[in-house]
Amino acid sequence: MKHGSRGLFCSSTRSCHLSDHDRGNDFAAPEQWIDSADNLQALQQLQRCLASHPHGCPDEATLKWFLRDSDFSADAAEVQLKAMLAWRATNRLFDVRYEDVAEQHRTGKAYLHSYLDKAGRPAVVIRARKHFIGQFPIADSKRLSAYMLDSAVAMLQQQQQQQLQQPQQQQQQQQEQILWVVDLQGISMRNIDLAFVMFVLQAVPECYPRRVGQVLLVDAPWIFKAPWEAFKPLLRKYAALVRFVSRKELAVEYFTADSLPADFRK
């Protein structure tokens, strides 16, 4: 039996679905980059500080994003970037290629959707019922997650480059965030992997700051109530990014008939 997600987990719609205004600036994309003297000086400072880093200096687009997330403070961005590099090193997540994740990807548990949502965001779709605890080493699941998120960020950067090639009068505000869609239909307790969830809780805010604009939990069954109550406090303020929705709400509010992922057309 399916249950209305919001009725099951929320006392009101507002508690699960916060508008961009309600969420404030904590989760919105950071202030746009401008080639001002101060910003360029901060960028050059970062490049100098990280030039001799044992894991190399990230590309310019990544440096700019972390500077924007740090209110253009080079010192704060350096701390964040070094933490991100250490995280990638610890989890062996540098230069993850498709062949590194192909076996897991073929299970269908996660994919980057071919179409954007109505807000212009790339959508990473997770089929939770296809993830089984212990089927693959947790390190492999971490690599697949990083590969999906990195691919979505690359799609955003590619769109930005295409936008810059257009005449200035035709350029529009560029979307810079990702939609994360988690299909919970048909899950059982063997699909709810605490170790993997803990990894994601650390990875997204620390290593992809403000990249995930919203997380949609679709058709959550009653057995998800207890795990959600356990996970929610760990999310801290990031719980505001989460919304429980039905398949119908996903189809109507987030995608068009043409762009809706095939999984949700049934």
PDB file of N, CA and C in Angstrom, residues 144-192:
ATOM      1  N   LEU A 144      30.589   5.728  -7.216  1.00  0.00           N
ATOM      2  CA  LEU A 144      29.442   5.956  -8.101  1.00  0.00           C
ATOM      3  C   LEU A 144      28.771   7.282  -7.763  1.00  0.00           C
ATOM      4  N   SER A 145      28.602   7.579  -6.493  1.00  0.00           N
ATOM      5  CA  SER A 145      27.979   8.843  -6.087  1.00  0.00           C
ATOM      6  C   SER A 145      28.792  10.035  -6.561  1.00  0.00           C
ATOM      7  N   ALA A 146      30.106   9.975  -6.355  1.00  0.00           N
ATOM      8  CA  ALA A 146      30.968  11.064  -6.793  1.00  0.00           C
ATOM      9  C   ALA A 146      30.918  11.211  -8.311  1.00  0.00           C
ATOM     10  N   TYR A 147      30.886  10.087  -9.013  1.00  0.00           N
ATOM     11  CA  TYR A 147      30.825  10.128 -10.478  1.00  0.00           C
ATOM     12  C   TYR A 147      29.533  10.809 -10.937  1.00  0.00           C
ATOM     13  N   MET A 148      28.411  10.481 -10.295  1.00  0.00           N
ATOM     14  CA  MET A 148      27.128  11.083 -10.664  1.00  0.00           C
ATOM     15  C   MET A 148      27.135  12.594 -10.409  1.00  0.00           C
ATOM     16  N   LEU A 149      27.606  12.990  -9.230  1.00  0.00           N
ATOM     17  CA  LEU A 149      27.628  14.409  -8.891  1.00  0.00           C
ATOM     18  C   LEU A 149      28.609  15.180  -9.769  1.00  0.00           C
ATOM     19  N   ASP A 150      29.781  14.603 -10.008  1.00  0.00           N
ATOM     20  CA  ASP A 150      30.758  15.258 -10.878  1.00  0.00           C
ATOM     21  C   ASP A 150      30.213  15.403 -12.301  1.00  0.00           C
ATOM     22  N   SER A 151      29.492  14.397 -12.769  1.00  0.00           N
ATOM     23  CA  SER A 151      28.907  14.455 -14.114  1.00  0.00           C
ATOM     24  C   SER A 151      27.847  15.548 -14.194  1.00  0.00           C
ATOM     25  N   ALA A 152      27.048  15.693 -13.134  1.00  0.00           N
ATOM     26  CA  ALA A 152      26.023  16.733 -13.112  1.00  0.00           C
ATOM     27  C   ALA A 152      26.657  18.125 -13.090  1.00  0.00           C
ATOM     28  N   VAL A 153      27.729  18.289 -12.296  1.00  0.00           N
ATOM     29  CA  VAL A 153      28.432  19.569 -12.264  1.00  0.00           C
ATOM     30  C   VAL A 153      29.054  19.864 -13.630  1.00  0.00           C
ATOM     31  N   ALA A 154      29.606  18.852 -14.271  1.00  0.00           N
ATOM     32  CA  ALA A 154      30.183  19.032 -15.609  1.00  0.00           C
ATOM     33  C   ALA A 154      29.112  19.463 -16.606  1.00  0.00           C
ATOM     34  N   MET A 155      27.900  18.913 -16.467  1.00  0.00           N
ATOM     35  CA  MET A 155      26.800  19.322 -17.346  1.00  0.00           C
ATOM     36  C   MET A 155      26.462  20.794 -17.134  1.00  0.00           C
ATOM     37  N   LEU A 156      26.450  21.231 -15.873  1.00  0.00           N
ATOM     38  CA  LEU A 156      26.191  22.638 -15.576  1.00  0.00           C
ATOM     39  C   LEU A 156      27.264  23.536 -16.200  1.00  0.00           C
ATOM     40  N   GLN A 157      28.512  23.128 -16.066  1.00  0.00           N
ATOM     41  CA  GLN A 157      29.609  23.935 -16.598  1.00  0.00           C
ATOM     42  C   GLN A 157      29.574  23.980 -18.118  1.00  0.00           C
ATOM     43  N   GLN A 158      29.178  22.860 -18.745  1.00  0.00           N
ATOM     44  CA  GLN A 158      29.052  22.840 -20.201  1.00  0.00           C
ATOM     45  C   GLN A 158      27.945  23.785 -20.663  1.00  0.00           C
ATOM     46  N   GLN A 159      26.836  23.798 -19.953  1.00  0.00           N
ATOM     47  CA  GLN A 159      25.737  24.706 -20.294  1.00  0.00           C
ATOM     48  C   GLN A 159      26.173  26.156 -20.146  1.00  0.00           C
ATOM     49  N   GLN A 160      26.969  26.414 -19.106  1.00  0.00           N
ATOM     50  CA  GLN A 160      27.447  27.776 -18.882  1.00  0.00           C
ATOM     51  C   GLN A 160      28.340  28.226 -20.029  1.00  0.00           C
ATOM     52  N   GLN A 161      29.195  27.345 -20.499  1.00  0.00           N
ATOM     53  CA  GLN A 161      30.062  27.690 -21.628  1.00  0.00           C
ATOM     54  C   GLN A 161      29.242  27.945 -22.891  1.00  0.00           C
ATOM     55  N   GLN A 162      28.228  27.134 -23.122  1.00  0.00           N
ATOM     56  CA  GLN A 162      27.358  27.341 -24.279  1.00  0.00           C
ATOM     57  C   GLN A 162      26.622  28.671 -24.184  1.00  0.00           C
ATOM     58  N   GLN A 163      26.208  29.021 -22.963  1.00  0.00           N
ATOM     59  CA  GLN A 163      25.515  30.286 -22.744  1.00  0.00           C
ATOM     60  C   GLN A 163      26.419  31.467 -23.058  1.00  0.00           C
ATOM     61  N   LEU A 164      27.694  31.371 -22.667  1.00  0.00           N
ATOM     62  CA  LEU A 164      28.627  32.475 -22.883  1.00  0.00           C
ATOM     63  C   LEU A 164      28.934  32.689 -24.361  1.00  0.00           C
ATOM     64  N   GLN A 165      28.725  31.662 -25.174  1.00  0.00           N
ATOM     65  CA  GLN A 165      28.981  31.775 -26.609  1.00  0.00           C
ATOM     66  C   GLN A 165      27.844  32.471 -27.357  1.00  0.00           C
ATOM     67  N   GLN A 166      26.704  32.653 -26.685  1.00  0.00           N
ATOM     68  CA  GLN A 166      25.575  33.331 -27.307  1.00  0.00           C
ATOM     69  C   GLN A 166      25.758  34.845 -27.231  1.00  0.00           C
ATOM     70  N   PRO A 167      25.093  35.585 -28.121  1.00  0.00           N
ATOM     71  CA  PRO A 167      25.134  37.047 -28.017  1.00  0.00           C
ATOM     72  C   PRO A 167      24.655  37.489 -26.637  1.00  0.00           C
ATOM     73  N   GLN A 168      25.255  38.544 -26.107  1.00  0.00           N
ATOM     74  CA  GLN A 168      24.972  38.948 -24.730  1.00  0.00           C
ATOM     75  C   GLN A 168      23.495  39.214 -24.493  1.00  0.00           C
ATOM     76  N   GLN A 169      22.798  39.784 -25.494  1.00  0.00           N
ATOM     77  CA  GLN A 169      21.395  40.109 -25.309  1.00  0.00           C
ATOM     78  C   GLN A 169      20.516  38.856 -25.217  1.00  0.00           C
ATOM     79  N   GLN A 170      21.059  37.707 -25.649  1.00  0.00           N
ATOM     80  CA  GLN A 170      20.294  36.462 -25.590  1.00  0.00           C
ATOM     81  C   GLN A 170      20.635  35.618 -24.355  1.00  0.00           C
ATOM     82  N   GLN A 171      21.641  36.042 -23.606  1.00  0.00           N
ATOM     83  CA  GLN A 171      22.058  35.269 -22.451  1.00  0.00           C
ATOM     84  C   GLN A 171      21.051  35.409 -21.314  1.00  0.00           C
ATOM     85  N   GLN A 172      20.784  34.308 -20.634  1.00  0.00           N
ATOM     86  CA  GLN A 172      19.851  34.284 -19.517  1.00  0.00           C
ATOM     87  C   GLN A 172      20.588  33.873 -18.250  1.00  0.00           C
ATOM     88  N   GLN A 173      19.907  34.043 -17.120  1.00  0.00           N
ATOM     89  CA  GLN A 173      20.488  33.612 -15.855  1.00  0.00           C
ATOM     90  C   GLN A 173      20.768  32.108 -15.902  1.00  0.00           C
ATOM     91  N   GLN A 174      21.991  31.725 -15.620  1.00  0.00           N
ATOM     92  CA  GLN A 174      22.396  30.326 -15.741  1.00  0.00           C
ATOM     93  C   GLN A 174      22.079  29.552 -14.466  1.00  0.00           C
ATOM     94  N   GLN A 175      21.451  28.384 -14.632  1.00  0.00           N
ATOM     95  CA  GLN A 175      21.197  27.503 -13.493  1.00  0.00           C
ATOM     96  C   GLN A 175      22.517  26.877 -13.057  1.00  0.00           C
ATOM     97  N   GLU A 176      22.748  26.801 -11.750  1.00  0.00           N
ATOM     98  CA  GLU A 176      24.015  26.294 -11.239  1.00  0.00           C
ATOM     99  C   GLU A 176      23.848  25.196 -10.200  1.00  0.00           C
ATOM    100  N   GLN A 177      22.622  24.725 -10.018  1.00  0.00           N
ATOM    101  CA  GLN A 177      22.392  23.722  -8.993  1.00  0.00           C
ATOM    102  C   GLN A 177      21.786  22.448  -9.571  1.00  0.00           C
ATOM    103  N   ILE A 178      21.823  21.399  -8.760  1.00  0.00           N
ATOM    104  CA  ILE A 178      21.409  20.060  -9.171  1.00  0.00           C
ATOM    105  C   ILE A 178      20.150  19.658  -8.411  1.00  0.00           C
ATOM    106  N   LEU A 179      19.285  18.920  -9.068  1.00  0.00           N
ATOM    107  CA  LEU A 179      18.123  18.305  -8.416  1.00  0.00           C
ATOM    108  C   LEU A 179      18.447  16.843  -8.163  1.00  0.00           C
ATOM    109  N   TRP A 180      18.204  16.392  -6.937  1.00  0.00           N
ATOM    110  CA  TRP A 180      18.469  15.004  -6.569  1.00  0.00           C
ATOM    111  C   TRP A 180      17.119  14.339  -6.320  1.00  0.00           C
ATOM    112  N   VAL A 181      16.788  13.343  -7.124  1.00  0.00           N
ATOM    113  CA  VAL A 181      15.503  12.655  -7.033  1.00  0.00           C
ATOM    114  C   VAL A 181      15.744  11.233  -6.534  1.00  0.00           C
ATOM    115  N   VAL A 182      15.173  10.902  -5.375  1.00  0.00           N
ATOM    116  CA  VAL A 182      15.355   9.577  -4.783  1.00  0.00           C
ATOM    117  C   VAL A 182      14.018   8.842  -4.831  1.00  0.00           C
ATOM    118  N   ASP A 183      13.948   7.808  -5.643  1.00  0.00           N
ATOM    119  CA  ASP A 183      12.727   7.008  -5.776  1.00  0.00           C
ATOM    120  C   ASP A 183      12.713   5.949  -4.680  1.00  0.00           C
ATOM    121  N   LEU A 184      11.785   6.102  -3.735  1.00  0.00           N
ATOM    122  CA  LEU A 184      11.705   5.191  -2.591  1.00  0.00           C
ATOM    123  C   LEU A 184      10.621   4.130  -2.760  1.00  0.00           C
ATOM    124  N   GLN A 185       9.980   4.125  -3.889  1.00  0.00           N
ATOM    125  CA  GLN A 185       8.930   3.129  -4.098  1.00  0.00           C
ATOM    126  C   GLN A 185       9.516   1.715  -4.083  1.00  0.00           C
ATOM    127  N   GLY A 186       8.881   0.820  -3.336  1.00  0.00           N
ATOM    128  CA  GLY A 186       9.280  -0.578  -3.332  1.00  0.00           C
ATOM    129  C   GLY A 186      10.487  -0.913  -2.491  1.00  0.00           C
ATOM    130  N   ILE A 187      10.942   0.003  -1.618  1.00  0.00           N
ATOM    131  CA  ILE A 187      12.134  -0.306  -0.824  1.00  0.00           C
ATOM    132  C   ILE A 187      11.799  -1.204   0.370  1.00  0.00           C
ATOM    133  N   SER A 188      12.827  -1.867   0.869  1.00  0.00           N
ATOM    134  CA  SER A 188      12.729  -2.629   2.116  1.00  0.00           C
ATOM    135  C   SER A 188      13.929  -2.247   2.973  1.00  0.00           C
ATOM    136  N   MET A 189      14.012  -2.794   4.157  1.00  0.00           N
ATOM    137  CA  MET A 189      15.102  -2.434   5.055  1.00  0.00           C
ATOM    138  C   MET A 189      16.468  -2.807   4.484  1.00  0.00           C
ATOM    139  N   ARG A 190      16.537  -3.785   3.613  1.00  0.00           N
ATOM    140  CA  ARG A 190      17.840  -4.171   3.057  1.00  0.00           C
ATOM    141  C   ARG A 190      18.362  -3.148   2.050  1.00  0.00           C
ATOM    142  N   ASN A 191      17.514  -2.168   1.687  1.00  0.00           N
ATOM    143  CA  ASN A 191      17.945  -1.110   0.773  1.00  0.00           C
ATOM    144  C   ASN A 191      18.419   0.139   1.506  1.00  0.00           C
ATOM    145  N   ILE A 192      18.149   0.241   2.807  1.00  0.00           N
ATOM    146  CA  ILE A 192      18.448   1.457   3.565  1.00  0.00           C
ATOM    147  C   ILE A 192      19.819   1.301   4.221  1.00  0.00           C
TER     148      ILE A 192
END
